[in-house]
Each structure stands twice: as structure tokens, then as C-alpha cells.
Amino acid sequence: AVEVGGGDKEVVREYFNNSGFQRWRKIYGETDDVNRVQRDIRLGHAKTVENTMVMLKEEGSLQGVTVCDAGCGLGSLSIPLAREGAIVSASDISAAMVSEAEKQAKEQLGGGDVVMPNFMVKDLESLDGKYDTVVCLDVLIHYPQSKADGMIAHLASLAENRLILSFAPKTFYYDLLKRVGELFPGPSKATRAYLHSEAEVERALKKVGWRIRKRGLITTQFYFARLVEAVPA
Ligand code: SAM
């Protein structure tokens, strides 16, 4: 049985304010106290951020471009975006993640004439406003496709020109890894990974009048992400 209500979200929020915060702060950080799998995920995630920056910059300078980073985590994308001159609205469901992201941003961007990202504790479903670009990296993995459809539609409604999403692709190999349980250990439901098929994500986008313009695939040993850039059809 798949939960489509608020259940998933509350568990995810709780996880990312507590054990998930501790775990991902290590993975997304630079310290050496990570195991082999965590180090590999760190590398894969860094590649996703890097590829996203390339996708974004291919269409021109980010100077003054408004970007919504939905589910910003520790600011891994928001910080380089701000450095490129983007006007960044960074939000996350977890207050712990947001406050650490804000601290990181001050440390890494402070002092210069960079416009700081505007950090907010907010789940992406309650975001409003309009942005040139909306980005949502590695968030959909926490939700089943039934829930993801609505999230994708909402994110598209906030974007004027483009929406970039990354998600764990439903492939046989990845499914196997998931079953092995190395990626998402522990009994907590929030650590359950939901895989998404590209076709289903594409269908969700199509329903709201968007089409995929660019695709990327990031793979390391334990990290797999499909990266798509969608635009109004
Ligand atoms: N996007 C960031 C990155 O790539 O560095 C963080 C990815 S992390 C795996 C997933 C993040 O999504 C967590 O920070 C979590 O708190 C956030 N999140 C999960 N569900 C969310 C929701 N419904 N709305 C906003 N953020 C959410």
C-alpha cells in the first residue's frame, strides 16, 4: 500500500530534522568520517550539482536570474547559484537543513558582493510565486510516483521558463542495489527510496503542458540519478 497523504511528508520532515540531518550533513560535507558507500554517494551527488550548473549556464548567464531551489538541503546547489549571480530562493521542509545551509552560505559567500540566497523553511507543496527557473534535486526519491505527480505539477506552475528535476531512475540494477539495502539502511520509513521511471515523470510533465528538453544520467557505484530539464511545450 502506497501512502499518498501527508504521512510520507511528516515522516520525511522528522527524518531530515534528526537522524537524516546527521547522515546527510556528513555525506554532503567534506569530512573524512564517511564510509565507502557514503563517499561514493557524495561523489555522485556532487556530479549532479555540477551537471545541473552546466545545464543552467548553457542557456546563458545566471546573473539576475530568479531561481527557486526546492528542497535545498544544505545549499549544495544554492551556494554555487548565488556565486553565479542568481537571485536564489532556497527552501526545505527541514528546519535543521535550512539553518545549516544558511550557515554554510554565510561561510562560503559572505564578505563579497554576492546576493545571499533567501532561505526558508517550507515544504515545496506550499511554495508560491514565480521564478524564471525552478530546480528540485534528489527530493522525489522520498515520495511515491502518486505523490510525485502533484509535486511536479506544482513545481512547474512556479516556473516561467524551466524546471530541472533529478530522481532515482527505475532500472533493474538500481532496484537490485536498493534491495540489497546498502543505500538506505535502517528501519525508518523515511529512508525508503522510491524510484521513478522516466516515462512516468515525462507523463506528469506532459499533463501540465511541459516537455523534456535535456536529459542527463549520473551514475557512480551506489548513486544513480536521472537529470531532466523541462520547458513549457
Ligand atoms: N536538493 C538538495 C541537494 O541536492 O543537495 C538536498 C537533497 S536531500 C537528499 C533531500 C532534501 O529534500 C532534504 O533536505 C529534505 O529535507 C528535503 N525534502 C523532502 N521532502 C520535501 C518536501 N516535501 N518539500 C521540501 N523539501 C523536502
Coordinates of C-alpha atoms and ligand atoms in Angstrom, one line a residue:
A1 CA 0.0 0.0 0.0
V2 CA 1.3 3.3 -1.0
E3 CA 0.8 6.4 1.2
V4 CA -0.4 9.4 -0.8
G5 CA -1.5 11.7 2.0
G6 CA 0.6 13.7 4.4
G7 CA 2.0 10.6 6.1
D8 CA 5.1 10.4 3.9
K9 CA 5.8 14.1 4.3
E10 CA 5.6 14.1 8.1
V11 CA 8.0 11.2 8.4
V12 CA 10.4 12.7 5.9
R13 CA 10.3 16.0 7.8
E14 CA 11.1 14.3 11.1
Y15 CA 13.9 12.2 9.5
F16 CA 15.6 15.3 8.0
N17 CA 15.4 17.2 11.2
N18 CA 17.1 14.3 13.1
S19 CA 19.0 11.2 12.0
G20 CA 18.7 12.2 8.4
F21 CA 20.2 15.6 9.1
Q22 CA 23.2 14.0 10.8
R23 CA 23.6 11.4 8.0
W24 CA 23.3 13.8 5.1
R25 CA 25.4 16.5 6.7
K26 CA 28.2 14.0 6.7
I27 CA 27.6 12.8 3.1
Y28 CA 27.2 16.4 1.7
G29 CA 30.2 17.6 3.8
E30 CA 33.9 17.3 3.3
T31 CA 35.0 15.4 6.4
D32 CA 36.7 12.1 6.3
D33 CA 34.3 10.2 8.6
V34 CA 32.3 8.7 5.8
N35 CA 32.2 5.0 4.8
R36 CA 32.9 3.8 1.3
V37 CA 29.2 3.9 0.3
Q38 CA 28.7 7.4 1.7
R39 CA 31.8 8.6 0.0
D40 CA 30.5 7.3 -3.3
I41 CA 27.1 8.9 -2.8
R42 CA 28.9 12.2 -2.0
L43 CA 30.7 12.0 -5.3
G44 CA 27.6 11.1 -7.3
H45 CA 25.6 14.0 -5.7
A46 CA 28.5 16.4 -6.4
K47 CA 28.3 15.4 -10.1
T48 CA 24.5 16.0 -10.1
V49 CA 25.1 19.5 -8.8
E50 CA 27.9 20.1 -11.3
N51 CA 25.8 18.8 -14.2
T52 CA 22.8 21.0 -13.1
M53 CA 25.1 24.1 -13.1
V54 CA 26.3 23.2 -16.6
M55 CA 22.7 22.7 -17.9
L56 CA 21.7 26.1 -16.4
K57 CA 24.7 28.0 -17.7
E58 CA 24.3 26.6 -21.2
E59 CA 21.3 28.8 -21.7
G60 CA 23.2 31.9 -20.7
S61 CA 24.4 33.8 -17.7
L62 CA 22.7 33.3 -14.4
Q63 CA 23.3 36.9 -13.4
G64 CA 20.0 38.3 -12.0
V65 CA 18.0 35.1 -12.9
T66 CA 15.5 34.1 -10.3
V67 CA 15.9 30.5 -9.2
C68 CA 13.8 28.5 -6.7
D69 CA 15.8 25.7 -5.2
A70 CA 13.0 23.5 -3.8
G71 CA 14.3 21.0 -1.1
C72 CA 17.6 22.9 -1.0
G73 CA 19.1 20.6 1.7
L74 CA 22.4 22.1 2.8
G75 CA 22.6 24.5 -0.1
S76 CA 24.9 22.4 -2.3
L77 CA 23.2 24.0 -5.4
S78 CA 22.0 27.3 -3.9
I79 CA 25.5 28.4 -3.0
P80 CA 27.1 27.9 -6.4
L81 CA 24.0 29.5 -8.0
A82 CA 24.3 32.6 -5.8
R83 CA 28.0 32.7 -6.7
E84 CA 27.0 33.0 -10.4
G85 CA 24.8 35.9 -9.6
A86 CA 21.4 34.2 -9.5
I87 CA 18.7 35.5 -7.1
V88 CA 18.1 32.3 -5.2
S89 CA 15.0 31.3 -3.1
A90 CA 16.1 28.3 -1.2
S91 CA 13.6 26.3 0.8
D92 CA 13.4 23.0 2.6
I93 CA 10.9 21.1 4.7
S94 CA 13.6 20.6 7.4
A95 CA 14.5 23.5 9.7
A96 CA 17.7 21.8 10.6
M97 CA 18.8 21.6 7.0
V98 CA 17.9 25.2 6.3
S99 CA 19.8 26.6 9.3
E100 CA 22.9 24.6 8.4
A101 CA 22.6 25.7 4.7
E102 CA 22.3 29.3 5.9
K103 CA 25.5 28.9 8.0
Q104 CA 27.3 27.3 5.1
A105 CA 26.2 30.1 2.7
K106 CA 27.5 32.8 5.1
E107 CA 30.8 31.0 5.4
Q108 CA 31.3 30.4 1.7
L109 CA 29.7 33.5 0.2
G110 CA 30.0 36.1 3.0
G111 CA 32.1 39.3 2.7
G112 CA 31.9 39.7 -1.0
D113 CA 29.1 41.4 -3.1
V114 CA 27.2 38.2 -3.7
V115 CA 23.5 38.3 -3.1
M116 CA 22.8 35.7 -0.4
P117 CA 20.2 33.1 -1.1
N118 CA 16.9 33.7 0.7
F119 CA 16.5 30.6 2.9
M120 CA 13.1 29.5 4.1
V121 CA 11.7 26.5 6.0
K122 CA 8.8 25.5 3.7
D123 CA 7.7 22.3 2.0
L124 CA 7.7 22.6 -1.7
E125 CA 3.9 22.0 -1.9
S126 CA 3.3 25.3 -0.2
L127 CA 5.7 27.4 -2.2
D128 CA 4.2 30.1 -4.3
G129 CA 5.3 33.0 -6.5
K130 CA 7.0 32.8 -9.9
Y131 CA 10.6 32.1 -10.7
D132 CA 12.5 32.0 -14.0
T133 CA 13.8 28.6 -13.1
V134 CA 12.8 26.0 -10.6
V135 CA 15.2 23.2 -9.5
C136 CA 14.4 20.2 -7.3
L137 CA 17.3 17.8 -6.9
D138 CA 17.1 14.4 -5.2
V139 CA 13.9 15.1 -3.4
L140 CA 11.4 12.9 -5.4
I141 CA 13.2 9.8 -4.1
H142 CA 11.3 10.3 -0.8
Y143 CA 7.9 10.1 -2.4
P144 CA 6.0 7.5 -4.4
Q145 CA 5.0 8.4 -8.0
S146 CA 1.4 9.0 -7.0
K147 CA 2.6 11.9 -4.8
A148 CA 5.4 12.9 -7.1
D149 CA 2.9 13.8 -9.9
G150 CA 1.4 16.5 -7.9
M151 CA 4.8 17.8 -6.7
I152 CA 6.0 18.0 -10.3
A153 CA 2.8 19.8 -11.4
H154 CA 3.2 22.3 -8.6
L155 CA 6.9 23.0 -9.3
A156 CA 6.1 23.5 -13.0
S157 CA 3.4 26.1 -12.0
L158 CA 6.0 28.1 -10.2
A159 CA 8.4 28.2 -13.2
E160 CA 8.3 30.6 -16.0
N161 CA 11.0 29.1 -18.2
R162 CA 12.4 25.9 -17.0
L163 CA 12.2 23.2 -14.4
I164 CA 15.1 20.9 -13.5
L165 CA 14.5 17.7 -11.6
S166 CA 16.7 14.8 -10.6
F167 CA 15.3 11.5 -9.4
A168 CA 16.5 7.9 -8.9
P169 CA 15.6 6.0 -12.1
K170 CA 13.7 2.8 -12.0
T171 CA 16.1 0.4 -13.6
F172 CA 16.8 -3.2 -12.8
Y173 CA 20.3 -2.6 -11.5
Y174 CA 19.3 0.2 -9.2
D175 CA 16.4 -1.9 -8.0
L176 CA 18.8 -4.6 -7.0
L177 CA 21.0 -2.2 -5.1
K178 CA 18.0 -1.0 -3.3
R179 CA 17.0 -4.5 -2.3
V180 CA 20.5 -5.2 -1.1
G181 CA 19.7 -2.3 1.2
E182 CA 23.1 -0.8 1.2
L183 CA 21.9 2.6 0.1
F184 CA 19.1 3.1 2.5
P185 CA 19.7 1.1 5.7
G186 CA 17.6 1.2 8.8
P187 CA 14.0 0.5 9.6
S188 CA 12.8 4.1 9.2
K189 CA 10.2 4.5 6.5
A190 CA 11.7 7.8 5.5
T191 CA 14.9 6.0 4.4
R192 CA 12.8 4.1 1.9
A193 CA 13.8 5.0 -1.6
Y194 CA 11.1 5.5 -4.2
L195 CA 12.3 5.0 -7.8
H196 CA 10.7 6.8 -10.7
S197 CA 10.5 5.8 -14.3
E198 CA 11.5 8.5 -16.7
A199 CA 8.3 7.8 -18.7
E200 CA 6.2 8.5 -15.7
V201 CA 8.0 11.7 -14.9
E202 CA 7.6 12.7 -18.5
R203 CA 3.9 11.9 -18.4
A204 CA 3.4 14.1 -15.3
L205 CA 5.2 17.0 -17.1
K206 CA 3.2 16.5 -20.2
K207 CA -0.1 16.6 -18.3
V208 CA 0.7 20.2 -17.3
G209 CA 1.9 21.2 -20.7
W210 CA 5.7 20.7 -20.3
R211 CA 8.2 18.7 -22.3
I212 CA 11.7 17.4 -21.6
R213 CA 14.4 19.4 -23.4
K214 CA 17.6 17.9 -21.9
R215 CA 18.4 14.7 -20.2
G216 CA 21.4 13.6 -18.2
L217 CA 22.3 10.5 -16.2
I218 CA 24.7 10.5 -13.3
T219 CA 26.0 7.1 -12.1
T220 CA 28.6 6.1 -9.6
Q221 CA 28.8 2.8 -7.8
F222 CA 26.0 3.5 -5.4
Y223 CA 24.4 6.6 -6.7
F224 CA 22.1 6.9 -9.7
A225 CA 20.3 10.0 -10.8
R226 CA 18.4 10.9 -13.9
L227 CA 18.5 14.7 -14.5
V228 CA 15.9 16.3 -16.7
E229 CA 15.4 19.9 -17.8
A230 CA 11.8 20.6 -18.8
V231 CA 10.3 23.6 -20.6
P232 CA 6.8 24.7 -21.5
A233 CA 5.7 22.7 -24.5
Ligands
SAM1 N1 18.4 19.2 -3.1 C1 19.4 19.1 -2.1 C2 20.7 18.7 -2.8 O1 20.6 18.1 -3.8 O2 21.8 18.9 -2.2 C3 19.1 18.1 -0.9 C4 18.7 16.7 -1.3 S1 18.3 15.7 0.1 C5 18.6 14.0 -0.4 C6 16.6 15.8 0.1 C7 16.0 17.1 0.8 O3 14.7 17.2 0.4 C8 16.2 17.1 2.3 O4 16.8 18.3 2.7 C9 14.7 17.1 2.7 O5 14.5 17.8 3.9 C10 14.0 17.8 1.6 N2 12.6 17.5 1.4 C11 12.0 16.3 1.5 N3 10.7 16.4 1.2 C12 10.4 17.7 1.0 C13 9.3 18.5 0.7 N4 8.1 17.9 0.6 N5 9.4 19.8 0.5 C14 10.6 20.4 0.6 N6 11.7 19.7 0.9 C15 11.7 18.4 1.1

